[in-house]
Coordinates of C-alpha atoms in Angstrom, one line a residue:
X30 CA 106.3 86.1 33.6
X31 CA 105.8 83.7 30.7
X32 CA 102.6 81.8 31.6
X33 CA 99.7 82.1 34.0
X34 CA 97.0 79.8 35.3
X35 CA 94.3 80.3 38.0
X36 CA 94.1 77.4 40.4
X37 CA 90.8 75.6 39.8
X38 CA 88.2 76.4 42.4
X39 CA 87.8 72.7 43.0
X40 CA 91.2 72.5 44.6
X41 CA 91.2 71.2 48.2
X42 CA 93.0 74.2 49.7
X43 CA 91.0 76.6 51.8
X44 CA 92.8 79.6 50.2
X45 CA 90.9 80.8 47.2
X46 CA 91.8 83.1 44.3
X47 CA 95.3 81.8 43.7
X48 CA 97.2 82.4 40.5
X49 CA 100.2 80.3 39.5
X50 CA 102.9 82.1 37.4
X51 CA 106.0 80.7 35.8
X52 CA 109.0 82.8 34.8
X53 CA 112.0 82.8 32.5
X54 CA 114.3 82.6 35.5
X55 CA 113.1 79.1 36.2
X56 CA 110.8 80.0 39.1
X57 CA 107.1 79.1 39.7
X58 CA 105.2 81.3 42.0
X59 CA 101.8 81.0 43.7
X60 CA 100.2 84.4 44.2
X61 CA 97.2 85.3 46.3
X62 CA 95.3 87.7 44.0
X63 CA 93.2 89.2 46.8
X64 CA 96.1 90.3 49.0
X65 CA 98.8 90.6 46.3
X66 CA 101.2 88.3 48.3
X67 CA 103.4 85.6 47.0
X68 CA 102.5 82.4 48.9
X69 CA 105.2 80.1 47.6
X70 CA 108.1 80.0 45.2
X71 CA 109.7 77.0 43.5
X72 CA 113.2 77.8 42.1
X73 CA 115.1 76.1 39.3
X74 CA 117.7 78.7 38.2
X75 CA 119.3 76.3 35.6
X76 CA 116.1 76.2 33.7
X77 CA 113.7 78.7 31.9
X78 CA 109.9 78.0 32.3
X79 CA 107.6 78.9 29.4
X80 CA 104.3 77.1 30.3
X81 CA 102.2 75.8 33.1
X82 CA 98.9 74.0 33.5
X83 CA 96.7 72.7 36.3
X84 CA 95.0 69.3 36.4
X85 CA 91.2 69.8 36.3
X86 CA 90.8 69.0 40.0
X87 CA 93.6 71.4 41.0
X88 CA 95.5 68.7 42.9
X89 CA 98.5 68.8 40.6
X90 CA 100.2 71.2 38.2
X91 CA 102.9 70.9 35.6
X92 CA 105.6 73.1 34.2
X93 CA 107.9 72.9 31.2
X94 CA 110.4 75.0 29.3
X95 CA 114.0 75.2 28.1
X96 CA 115.3 71.8 29.3
X97 CA 112.6 69.8 27.4
X98 CA 111.3 68.1 30.6
X99 CA 107.7 68.2 31.9
X100 CA 107.7 68.4 35.7
X101 CA 104.6 67.4 37.8
X102 CA 104.0 68.9 41.3
X103 CA 101.7 68.1 44.1
X104 CA 99.6 71.3 44.7
X105 CA 99.2 70.7 48.4
X106 CA 102.9 70.2 49.3
X107 CA 104.4 72.0 46.3
X108 CA 106.8 69.1 46.0
X109 CA 107.9 67.6 42.6
X110 CA 106.2 64.3 41.9
X111 CA 107.7 63.4 38.6
X112 CA 110.1 64.7 35.9
X113 CA 109.0 63.3 32.5
X114 CA 111.2 63.1 29.5
X115 CA 112.0 60.6 26.7
X116 CA 109.5 58.2 25.2
X117 CA 108.8 54.8 23.8
X118 CA 111.3 53.3 21.4
X119 CA 110.3 53.5 17.8
X120 CA 107.3 55.6 18.7
X121 CA 108.5 58.9 20.1
X122 CA 111.7 60.1 21.8
X123 CA 110.0 62.9 23.7
X124 CA 110.9 66.6 23.1
X125 CA 114.2 67.5 21.5
X126 CA 113.8 71.3 21.9
X127 CA 112.1 73.9 24.1
X128 CA 108.5 73.3 25.3
X129 CA 106.1 76.3 25.1
X130 CA 102.6 74.7 25.7
X131 CA 101.1 72.3 28.2
X132 CA 97.6 70.8 28.5
X133 CA 96.2 68.3 30.9
X134 CA 93.5 66.2 29.3
X135 CA 90.3 67.1 31.3
X136 CA 88.8 63.7 30.6
X137 CA 91.9 61.7 31.6
X138 CA 93.9 62.8 34.6
X139 CA 96.8 60.6 33.6
X140 CA 97.2 62.1 30.2
X141 CA 99.0 65.4 29.3
X142 CA 99.9 67.1 26.0
X143 CA 102.9 69.4 25.3
X144 CA 104.2 71.2 22.2
X145 CA 107.2 73.3 21.3
X146 CA 110.0 74.0 18.8
X147 CA 110.6 70.5 17.7
X148 CA 107.5 70.3 15.4
X149 CA 105.8 67.8 17.7
X150 CA 102.9 67.5 20.1
X151 CA 103.9 64.9 22.7
X152 CA 101.3 62.8 24.5
X153 CA 102.4 61.8 28.0
X154 CA 101.3 59.0 30.3
X155 CA 101.7 60.4 33.8
X156 CA 101.8 56.8 35.3
X157 CA 104.6 55.7 32.9
X158 CA 106.5 59.0 33.3
X159 CA 107.3 59.4 29.6
X160 CA 105.7 60.2 26.2
X161 CA 103.8 57.4 24.6
X162 CA 103.0 58.9 21.2
X163 CA 103.3 62.1 19.3
X164 CA 101.7 64.2 16.6
X165 CA 104.3 65.5 14.1
X166 CA 103.9 68.8 12.3
X167 CA 103.0 71.8 14.6
X168 CA 105.8 74.3 15.4
X169 CA 104.5 75.8 18.6
X170 CA 106.1 78.9 20.1
X171 CA 103.5 80.0 22.7
X172 CA 100.1 79.0 24.0
X173 CA 99.2 77.4 20.8
X174 CA 97.7 74.1 22.1
X175 CA 94.2 73.1 23.2
X176 CA 92.0 70.0 23.4
X177 CA 88.3 69.3 22.9
X178 CA 87.6 65.6 23.4
X179 CA 89.7 63.8 20.8
X180 CA 90.4 67.0 18.8
X181 CA 93.7 68.7 19.3
X182 CA 94.1 72.4 18.2
X183 CA 97.5 73.8 17.4
X184 CA 98.7 77.2 16.4
X185 CA 102.0 77.2 14.7
X186 CA 104.5 80.1 14.4
X187 CA 104.9 79.7 10.6
X188 CA 103.6 81.2 7.4
X189 CA 102.0 78.1 5.9
X190 CA 99.0 76.4 7.6
X191 CA 99.4 78.0 11.0
X192 CA 96.0 76.8 12.4
X193 CA 95.2 73.1 12.4
X194 CA 93.2 70.4 14.2
X195 CA 94.4 66.8 14.8
X196 CA 93.0 63.5 16.0
X197 CA 94.3 62.7 19.4
X198 CA 94.1 58.9 19.0
X199 CA 95.7 58.6 15.5
X200 CA 97.7 61.7 15.3
X201 CA 96.3 62.4 11.9
X202 CA 95.5 65.9 10.6
X203 CA 91.7 66.5 10.6
X204 CA 91.5 69.9 9.0
X205 CA 93.2 73.2 8.4
X206 CA 91.5 76.5 9.3
X207 CA 92.1 79.1 6.6
X208 CA 93.4 82.3 8.1
X209 CA 92.5 84.5 5.1
X210 CA 89.0 83.8 3.9
X211 CA 88.2 86.9 1.8
X212 CA 88.7 87.5 -1.9
X213 CA 91.5 89.9 -1.0
X214 CA 94.2 87.7 0.4
X215 CA 95.7 89.5 3.4
X216 CA 99.0 89.0 5.1
X217 CA 99.4 85.7 6.9
X218 CA 99.8 85.5 10.7
X219 CA 102.5 83.5 12.5
X220 CA 100.7 82.3 15.6
X221 CA 101.6 82.4 19.2
X222 CA 98.2 81.5 20.7
X223 CA 95.3 79.2 19.7
X224 CA 92.4 77.9 21.8
X225 CA 88.8 76.8 21.9
X226 CA 86.1 78.8 23.6
X227 CA 85.1 77.5 27.0
X228 CA 81.3 77.4 26.4
X229 CA 79.8 73.9 26.7
X230 CA 80.1 73.2 23.0
X231 CA 83.5 74.8 22.5
X232 CA 81.9 76.4 19.5
X233 CA 84.6 78.9 18.7
X234 CA 88.3 79.0 17.9
X235 CA 90.5 82.0 18.8
X236 CA 94.0 82.5 17.5
X237 CA 96.5 85.3 17.2
X238 CA 100.1 86.1 16.5
X239 CA 102.7 88.3 14.8
X240 CA 103.7 89.4 11.3
X241 CA 100.1 90.5 10.6
X242 CA 99.7 91.4 14.3
X243 CA 96.1 90.0 14.3
X244 CA 93.7 87.9 16.3
X245 CA 90.7 86.2 14.8
X246 CA 87.7 84.2 16.0
X247 CA 86.3 81.3 14.0
X248 CA 82.9 79.6 14.2
X249 CA 83.3 75.8 14.3
X250 CA 79.6 75.2 13.8
X251 CA 79.6 77.1 10.5
X252 CA 82.6 75.7 8.7
X253 CA 85.2 77.7 10.7
X254 CA 84.0 80.9 9.1
X255 CA 85.5 84.1 10.6
X256 CA 83.3 85.7 13.2
X257 CA 85.6 88.6 13.9
X258 CA 89.1 90.1 13.2
X259 CA 91.2 92.3 15.5
X260 CA 93.7 94.1 13.3
X261 CA 95.8 97.2 13.1
X262 CA 97.7 96.4 16.3
X263 CA 101.3 97.8 16.6
X264 CA 102.7 94.5 18.1
X265 CA 101.9 90.8 18.0
X266 CA 99.3 88.9 19.9
X267 CA 100.7 86.5 22.5
X268 CA 97.7 85.4 24.5
X269 CA 93.9 85.3 24.4
X270 CA 91.1 83.8 26.4
X271 CA 87.3 83.4 26.1
X272 CA 84.5 84.0 28.6
X273 CA 82.0 81.4 27.3
X274 CA 81.2 82.4 23.7
X275 CA 80.3 86.0 24.6
X276 CA 83.7 87.7 25.1
X277 CA 87.3 87.3 24.1
X278 CA 90.3 89.0 25.7
X279 CA 93.5 89.6 23.7
X280 CA 97.0 90.7 25.0
X281 CA 100.3 91.1 23.3
X282 CA 103.5 93.1 22.8
X283 CA 101.9 96.5 23.1
X284 CA 101.3 96.0 26.8
X285 CA 97.5 96.4 26.4
X286 CA 94.7 94.0 27.3
X287 CA 91.6 94.3 25.0
X288 CA 88.3 92.7 25.7
X289 CA 85.7 92.3 22.9
X290 CA 82.1 91.1 22.8
X291 CA 81.2 88.5 20.3
X292 CA 77.8 88.7 18.5
X293 CA 76.3 85.5 17.1
X294 CA 75.0 85.2 13.6
X295 CA 77.2 88.0 12.1
X296 CA 78.8 87.4 8.7
X297 CA 82.6 87.1 8.5
X298 CA 84.3 90.5 8.5
X299 CA 86.3 91.8 5.5
X300 CA 90.1 91.7 6.0
X301 CA 91.3 95.3 6.4
X302 CA 93.9 97.4 8.2
X303 CA 92.8 100.1 10.6
X304 CA 94.7 103.0 12.2
X305 CA 97.3 101.8 14.7
X306 CA 96.0 101.0 18.2
X307 CA 92.4 100.9 17.0
X308 CA 90.5 97.8 17.8
X309 CA 87.9 96.1 15.6
X310 CA 85.7 93.0 16.2
X311 CA 82.6 91.8 14.5
X312 CA 79.6 92.6 16.6
X313 CA 81.5 94.2 19.5
X314 CA 83.5 97.1 20.9
X315 CA 87.0 96.8 22.3
X316 CA 88.0 98.0 25.8
X317 CA 91.5 98.7 27.0

């Protein structure tokens, strides 16, 4: 499995607790978590799927991957509604390489964002069926894309400036979040995942990746200062998620899922290595 999304509870279906998973064999599967049964499978053996997302109301979902095409599906019928590729002449040509991240705009059901290996974030108009503009710069190789209003967050799999925020309307760079903020400059992190916390103010940023094998949490309300660092992992961090602004979960190549509490008002932690498989976070304890 390459990406997962819970179906929003607002979806019209009577069946609850449904998880949508996409796979490198090109399949998309709806799973009923309670019973452990696969409810439906969509197959595309000529493709590889790397990302999936639901529209906020749960009525539609989208997939993307190796073939550079964003496909939209009706959740009720599981039928394909649209296959989006290409763009507007002299503005954007759509994706030219694999797509690793998808995001519906929660404020506009007709807008989607995607990112991947071609150093672009594409902005799609669902009604037009193609990309209408793009942000050039981010090299996204995982779940390194999120949106807060008109602010786009990207996590790039590269050494220089991996964590950035952009203006959705203009495509201009707003700011770069410094990964190493202590006097002792630590090893950089090539990111796979980056996202905003899901509290009402989206007050935190979480990101993680490989090389340094770290995940960090940053406080947007205090100049993107580091709230906590999870270091000393034996493998890279591929995915993370927040529960409000109180907890963060981290998963990666070591096949462990770690959950940490986040304490407010704590100073940034000092960059340091810890013994392998130990977990550290400012203001909280890790649980496997």
